[in-house]
């Protein structure tokens, strides 16, 4: 019985430490994306996170470690979303063409829901754009954890839907166009809202983006149905 207060205190301390760590990662994600790594001080990060500046060194070893943690947070977040929409990096069993096409539509809709409508996506995209402009080890983590496996999985599903080889140059470029049309609605958000006369991009507007992007996908797949048919007959 005497040990119980000590256990509870340790649990509270662990919870507080986890909260501080998470707050610092969120602050770094926001400020690194907005101001860049070099333009962001550890003092500014600590202030944004409402944490002691020494907690950055304590939890992450320093600013560079915090950038790596922010990259890992992006990987974990997108892996969770992609995993629900696409399954594992390697499917347990091949999909038939109809099921593969359905999975492509579901993945595209899920992608729009997160990238276009989720406030969290704004900070993630800003951070990634910074890394793409000036690559560091953080981009290596994001590429290995998200870009390459997600793109490869989409290419696999595309092959199952159309019969076109997953690793052909054409397929890889096609999948990039599918992803790119969605990403534009985030990076070009302000221009889209002005041109469309929207005050925001919320669920209603995101649904219209889903309709437009899925129409594009439907047209692309319709043009390739003969290839899918030939594969099904082989």
PDB file of N, CA and C in Angstrom, residues 7-70:
ATOM      1  N   UNK A   7       4.079   5.042  -7.191  1.00  0.00           N
ATOM      2  CA  UNK A   7       3.742   4.569  -8.530  1.00  0.00           C
ATOM      3  C   UNK A   7       2.924   5.615  -9.264  1.00  0.00           C
ATOM      4  N   UNK A   8       1.956   6.190  -8.562  1.00  0.00           N
ATOM      5  CA  UNK A   8       1.111   7.206  -9.189  1.00  0.00           C
ATOM      6  C   UNK A   8       1.925   8.435  -9.569  1.00  0.00           C
ATOM      7  N   UNK A   9       2.871   8.789  -8.697  1.00  0.00           N
ATOM      8  CA  UNK A   9       3.712   9.950  -9.002  1.00  0.00           C
ATOM      9  C   UNK A   9       4.554   9.688 -10.249  1.00  0.00           C
ATOM     10  N   UNK A  10       5.098   8.477 -10.374  1.00  0.00           N
ATOM     11  CA  UNK A  10       5.890   8.134 -11.552  1.00  0.00           C
ATOM     12  C   UNK A  10       5.035   8.171 -12.820  1.00  0.00           C
ATOM     13  N   UNK A  11       3.798   7.705 -12.683  1.00  0.00           N
ATOM     14  CA  UNK A  11       2.899   7.722 -13.837  1.00  0.00           C
ATOM     15  C   UNK A  11       2.587   9.157 -14.259  1.00  0.00           C
ATOM     16  N   UNK A  12       2.379  10.036 -13.268  1.00  0.00           N
ATOM     17  CA  UNK A  12       2.108  11.445 -13.581  1.00  0.00           C
ATOM     18  C   UNK A  12       3.312  12.087 -14.243  1.00  0.00           C
ATOM     19  N   UNK A  13       4.494  11.770 -13.749  1.00  0.00           N
ATOM     20  CA  UNK A  13       5.718  12.332 -14.315  1.00  0.00           C
ATOM     21  C   UNK A  13       5.925  11.845 -15.749  1.00  0.00           C
ATOM     22  N   UNK A  14       5.642  10.562 -15.980  1.00  0.00           N
ATOM     23  CA  UNK A  14       5.782  10.003 -17.328  1.00  0.00           C
ATOM     24  C   UNK A  14       4.790  10.657 -18.277  1.00  0.00           C
ATOM     25  N   UNK A  15       3.558  10.845 -17.780  1.00  0.00           N
ATOM     26  CA  UNK A  15       2.533  11.483 -18.599  1.00  0.00           C
ATOM     27  C   UNK A  15       2.917  12.910 -18.943  1.00  0.00           C
ATOM     28  N   UNK A  16       3.426  13.634 -17.953  1.00  0.00           N
ATOM     29  CA  UNK A  16       3.851  15.017 -18.188  1.00  0.00           C
ATOM     30  C   UNK A  16       4.997  15.066 -19.190  1.00  0.00           C
ATOM     31  N   UNK A  17       5.944  14.146 -19.066  1.00  0.00           N
ATOM     32  CA  UNK A  17       7.076  14.096 -19.998  1.00  0.00           C
ATOM     33  C   UNK A  17       6.609  13.811 -21.418  1.00  0.00           C
ATOM     34  N   UNK A  18       5.647  12.883 -21.554  1.00  0.00           N
ATOM     35  CA  UNK A  18       5.110  12.559 -22.879  1.00  0.00           C
ATOM     36  C   UNK A  18       4.406  13.770 -23.482  1.00  0.00           C
ATOM     37  N   UNK A  19       3.661  14.490 -22.640  1.00  0.00           N
ATOM     38  CA  UNK A  19       2.954  15.671 -23.115  1.00  0.00           C
ATOM     39  C   UNK A  19       3.935  16.758 -23.565  1.00  0.00           C
ATOM     40  N   UNK A  20       5.004  16.925 -22.800  1.00  0.00           N
ATOM     41  CA  UNK A  20       6.019  17.917 -23.162  1.00  0.00           C
ATOM     42  C   UNK A  20       6.691  17.544 -24.472  1.00  0.00           C
ATOM     43  N   UNK A  21       7.032  16.286 -24.594  1.00  0.00           N
ATOM     44  CA  UNK A  21       7.677  15.807 -25.820  1.00  0.00           C
ATOM     45  C   UNK A  21       6.767  16.038 -27.029  1.00  0.00           C
ATOM     46  N   UNK A  22       5.498  15.678 -26.890  1.00  0.00           N
ATOM     47  CA  UNK A  22       4.550  15.842 -27.998  1.00  0.00           C
ATOM     48  C   UNK A  22       4.368  17.317 -28.351  1.00  0.00           C
ATOM     49  N   UNK A  23       4.306  18.170 -27.332  1.00  0.00           N
ATOM     50  CA  UNK A  23       4.142  19.606 -27.573  1.00  0.00           C
ATOM     51  C   UNK A  23       5.346  20.177 -28.305  1.00  0.00           C
ATOM     52  N   UNK A  24       6.531  19.716 -27.966  1.00  0.00           N
ATOM     53  CA  UNK A  24       7.742  20.194 -28.631  1.00  0.00           C
ATOM     54  C   UNK A  24       7.780  19.741 -30.089  1.00  0.00           C
ATOM     55  N   UNK A  25       7.377  18.519 -30.336  1.00  0.00           N
ATOM     56  CA  UNK A  25       7.342  18.026 -31.719  1.00  0.00           C
ATOM     57  C   UNK A  25       6.356  18.835 -32.555  1.00  0.00           C
ATOM     58  N   UNK A  26       5.178  19.106 -31.998  1.00  0.00           N
ATOM     59  CA  UNK A  26       4.178  19.881 -32.725  1.00  0.00           C
ATOM     60  C   UNK A  26       4.674  21.304 -32.980  1.00  0.00           C
ATOM     61  N   UNK A  27       5.333  21.886 -31.986  1.00  0.00           N
ATOM     62  CA  UNK A  27       5.871  23.240 -32.140  1.00  0.00           C
ATOM     63  C   UNK A  27       6.954  23.266 -33.214  1.00  0.00           C
ATOM     64  N   UNK A  28       7.826  22.268 -33.202  1.00  0.00           N
ATOM     65  CA  UNK A  28       8.896  22.197 -34.201  1.00  0.00           C
ATOM     66  C   UNK A  28       8.325  22.013 -35.598  1.00  0.00           C
ATOM     67  N   UNK A  29       7.335  21.157 -35.713  1.00  0.00           N
ATOM     68  CA  UNK A  29       6.700  20.916 -37.003  1.00  0.00           C
ATOM     69  C   UNK A  29       6.133  22.217 -37.569  1.00  0.00           C
ATOM     70  N   UNK A  30       5.469  22.959 -36.718  1.00  0.00           N
ATOM     71  CA  UNK A  30       4.861  24.223 -37.133  1.00  0.00           C
ATOM     72  C   UNK A  30       5.910  25.274 -37.492  1.00  0.00           C
ATOM     73  N   UNK A  31       6.886  25.475 -36.623  1.00  0.00           N
ATOM     74  CA  UNK A  31       7.842  26.556 -36.818  1.00  0.00           C
ATOM     75  C   UNK A  31       8.890  26.230 -37.877  1.00  0.00           C
ATOM     76  N   UNK A  32       9.348  24.979 -37.934  1.00  0.00           N
ATOM     77  CA  UNK A  32      10.302  24.609 -38.982  1.00  0.00           C
ATOM     78  C   UNK A  32       9.653  24.755 -40.357  1.00  0.00           C
ATOM     79  N   UNK A  33       8.386  24.380 -40.453  1.00  0.00           N
ATOM     80  CA  UNK A  33       7.690  24.512 -41.727  1.00  0.00           C
ATOM     81  C   UNK A  33       7.464  25.954 -42.113  1.00  0.00           C
ATOM     82  N   UNK A  34       7.155  26.779 -41.140  1.00  0.00           N
ATOM     83  CA  UNK A  34       6.832  28.186 -41.411  1.00  0.00           C
ATOM     84  C   UNK A  34       8.085  29.028 -41.607  1.00  0.00           C
ATOM     85  N   UNK A  35       9.093  28.819 -40.768  1.00  0.00           N
ATOM     86  CA  UNK A  35      10.258  29.701 -40.751  1.00  0.00           C
ATOM     87  C   UNK A  35      11.560  29.043 -41.209  1.00  0.00           C
ATOM     88  N   UNK A  36      11.538  27.743 -41.382  1.00  0.00           N
ATOM     89  CA  UNK A  36      12.752  27.025 -41.732  1.00  0.00           C
ATOM     90  C   UNK A  36      13.524  26.631 -40.486  1.00  0.00           C
ATOM     91  N   UNK A  37      14.407  25.658 -40.653  1.00  0.00           N
ATOM     92  CA  UNK A  37      15.189  25.160 -39.522  1.00  0.00           C
ATOM     93  C   UNK A  37      16.136  26.234 -38.989  1.00  0.00           C
ATOM     94  N   UNK A  38      16.871  26.858 -39.889  1.00  0.00           N
ATOM     95  CA  UNK A  38      17.839  27.874 -39.457  1.00  0.00           C
ATOM     96  C   UNK A  38      17.152  29.122 -38.911  1.00  0.00           C
ATOM     97  N   UNK A  39      15.944  29.389 -39.392  1.00  0.00           N
ATOM     98  CA  UNK A  39      15.229  30.583 -38.941  1.00  0.00           C
ATOM     99  C   UNK A  39      14.440  30.400 -37.671  1.00  0.00           C
ATOM    100  N   UNK A  40      14.524  29.220 -37.081  1.00  0.00           N
ATOM    101  CA  UNK A  40      13.765  28.926 -35.866  1.00  0.00           C
ATOM    102  C   UNK A  40      14.719  28.659 -34.709  1.00  0.00           C
ATOM    103  N   UNK A  41      14.574  29.381 -33.627  1.00  0.00           N
ATOM    104  CA  UNK A  41      15.432  29.185 -32.456  1.00  0.00           C
ATOM    105  C   UNK A  41      14.799  28.180 -31.507  1.00  0.00           C
ATOM    106  N   UNK A  42      15.638  27.554 -30.707  1.00  0.00           N
ATOM    107  CA  UNK A  42      15.112  26.634 -29.700  1.00  0.00           C
ATOM    108  C   UNK A  42      14.258  27.391 -28.683  1.00  0.00           C
ATOM    109  N   UNK A  43      14.594  28.639 -28.445  1.00  0.00           N
ATOM    110  CA  UNK A  43      13.795  29.454 -27.525  1.00  0.00           C
ATOM    111  C   UNK A  43      12.381  29.643 -28.064  1.00  0.00           C
ATOM    112  N   UNK A  44      12.275  29.875 -29.382  1.00  0.00           N
ATOM    113  CA  UNK A  44      10.955  30.052 -29.992  1.00  0.00           C
ATOM    114  C   UNK A  44      10.147  28.751 -29.931  1.00  0.00           C
ATOM    115  N   UNK A  45      10.828  27.636 -30.150  1.00  0.00           N
ATOM    116  CA  UNK A  45      10.142  26.340 -30.082  1.00  0.00           C
ATOM    117  C   UNK A  45       9.623  26.093 -28.667  1.00  0.00           C
ATOM    118  N   UNK A  46      10.468  26.331 -27.679  1.00  0.00           N
ATOM    119  CA  UNK A  46      10.061  26.121 -26.287  1.00  0.00           C
ATOM    120  C   UNK A  46       8.887  27.026 -25.925  1.00  0.00           C
ATOM    121  N   UNK A  47       8.922  28.267 -26.391  1.00  0.00           N
ATOM    122  CA  UNK A  47       7.827  29.195 -26.098  1.00  0.00           C
ATOM    123  C   UNK A  47       6.533  28.730 -26.748  1.00  0.00           C
ATOM    124  N   UNK A  48       6.620  28.265 -27.988  1.00  0.00           N
ATOM    125  CA  UNK A  48       5.438  27.772 -28.697  1.00  0.00           C
ATOM    126  C   UNK A  48       4.852  26.552 -27.986  1.00  0.00           C
ATOM    127  N   UNK A  49       5.733  25.700 -27.469  1.00  0.00           N
ATOM    128  CA  UNK A  49       5.297  24.474 -26.787  1.00  0.00           C
ATOM    129  C   UNK A  49       4.948  24.710 -25.315  1.00  0.00           C
ATOM    130  N   UNK A  50       5.224  25.948 -24.832  1.00  0.00           N
ATOM    131  CA  UNK A  50       5.031  26.263 -23.412  1.00  0.00           C
ATOM    132  C   UNK A  50       5.840  25.293 -22.549  1.00  0.00           C
ATOM    133  N   UNK A  51       7.097  25.127 -22.951  1.00  0.00           N
ATOM    134  CA  UNK A  51       7.982  24.196 -22.250  1.00  0.00           C
ATOM    135  C   UNK A  51       9.287  24.906 -21.898  1.00  0.00           C
ATOM    136  N   UNK A  52      10.022  24.320 -20.963  1.00  0.00           N
ATOM    137  CA  UNK A  52      11.338  24.840 -20.600  1.00  0.00           C
ATOM    138  C   UNK A  52      12.298  24.589 -21.747  1.00  0.00           C
ATOM    139  N   UNK A  53      13.140  25.555 -22.064  1.00  0.00           N
ATOM    140  CA  UNK A  53      14.054  25.400 -23.195  1.00  0.00           C
ATOM    141  C   UNK A  53      14.997  24.209 -23.006  1.00  0.00           C
ATOM    142  N   UNK A  54      15.313  23.894 -21.769  1.00  0.00           N
ATOM    143  CA  UNK A  54      16.189  22.757 -21.505  1.00  0.00           C
ATOM    144  C   UNK A  54      15.553  21.424 -21.850  1.00  0.00           C
ATOM    145  N   UNK A  55      14.215  21.398 -21.985  1.00  0.00           N
ATOM    146  CA  UNK A  55      13.533  20.136 -22.287  1.00  0.00           C
ATOM    147  C   UNK A  55      13.841  19.655 -23.702  1.00  0.00           C
ATOM    148  N   UNK A  56      14.268  20.559 -24.580  1.00  0.00           N
ATOM    149  CA  UNK A  56      14.616  20.146 -25.942  1.00  0.00           C
ATOM    150  C   UNK A  56      15.851  19.250 -25.912  1.00  0.00           C
ATOM    151  N   UNK A  57      16.871  19.689 -25.187  1.00  0.00           N
ATOM    152  CA  UNK A  57      18.080  18.876 -25.058  1.00  0.00           C
ATOM    153  C   UNK A  57      17.786  17.597 -24.281  1.00  0.00           C
ATOM    154  N   UNK A  58      16.943  17.696 -23.266  1.00  0.00           N
ATOM    155  CA  UNK A  58      16.635  16.538 -22.426  1.00  0.00           C
ATOM    156  C   UNK A  58      15.942  15.441 -23.235  1.00  0.00           C
ATOM    157  N   UNK A  59      14.947  15.827 -24.030  1.00  0.00           N
ATOM    158  CA  UNK A  59      14.150  14.833 -24.754  1.00  0.00           C
ATOM    159  C   UNK A  59      14.751  14.430 -26.098  1.00  0.00           C
ATOM    160  N   UNK A  60      15.447  15.364 -26.758  1.00  0.00           N
ATOM    161  CA  UNK A  60      15.868  15.101 -28.129  1.00  0.00           C
ATOM    162  C   UNK A  60      17.361  15.265 -28.372  1.00  0.00           C
ATOM    163  N   UNK A  61      18.088  15.716 -27.371  1.00  0.00           N
ATOM    164  CA  UNK A  61      19.523  15.910 -27.539  1.00  0.00           C
ATOM    165  C   UNK A  61      19.882  17.213 -28.221  1.00  0.00           C
ATOM    166  N   UNK A  62      18.875  17.959 -28.661  1.00  0.00           N
ATOM    167  CA  UNK A  62      19.124  19.233 -29.313  1.00  0.00           C
ATOM    168  C   UNK A  62      18.169  19.469 -30.457  1.00  0.00           C
ATOM    169  N   UNK A  63      18.404  20.549 -31.157  1.00  0.00           N
ATOM    170  CA  UNK A  63      17.512  20.981 -32.238  1.00  0.00           C
ATOM    171  C   UNK A  63      17.466  19.989 -33.392  1.00  0.00           C
ATOM    172  N   UNK A  64      18.617  19.424 -33.740  1.00  0.00           N
ATOM    173  CA  UNK A  64      18.657  18.461 -34.839  1.00  0.00           C
ATOM    174  C   UNK A  64      17.868  17.201 -34.497  1.00  0.00           C
ATOM    175  N   UNK A  65      17.989  16.763 -33.255  1.00  0.00           N
ATOM    176  CA  UNK A  65      17.215  15.604 -32.820  1.00  0.00           C
ATOM    177  C   UNK A  65      15.728  15.883 -32.842  1.00  0.00           C
ATOM    178  N   UNK A  66      15.366  17.118 -32.554  1.00  0.00           N
ATOM    179  CA  UNK A  66      13.954  17.494 -32.589  1.00  0.00           C
ATOM    180  C   UNK A  66      13.436  17.479 -34.027  1.00  0.00           C
ATOM    181  N   UNK A  67      14.269  17.923 -34.974  1.00  0.00           N
ATOM    182  CA  UNK A  67      13.858  17.855 -36.384  1.00  0.00           C
ATOM    183  C   UNK A  67      13.630  16.398 -36.803  1.00  0.00           C
ATOM    184  N   UNK A  68      14.504  15.508 -36.365  1.00  0.00           N
ATOM    185  CA  UNK A  68      14.330  14.088 -36.689  1.00  0.00           C
ATOM    186  C   UNK A  68      13.039  13.548 -36.081  1.00  0.00           C
ATOM    187  N   UNK A  69      12.732  13.980 -34.854  1.00  0.00           N
ATOM    188  CA  UNK A  69      11.504  13.529 -34.200  1.00  0.00           C
ATOM    189  C   UNK A  69      10.273  14.044 -34.937  1.00  0.00           C
ATOM    190  N   UNK A  70      10.357  15.272 -35.456  1.00  0.00           N
ATOM    191  CA  UNK A  70       9.250  15.822 -36.234  1.00  0.00           C
ATOM    192  C   UNK A  70       9.055  15.013 -37.520  1.00  0.00           C
TER     193      UNK A  70
END
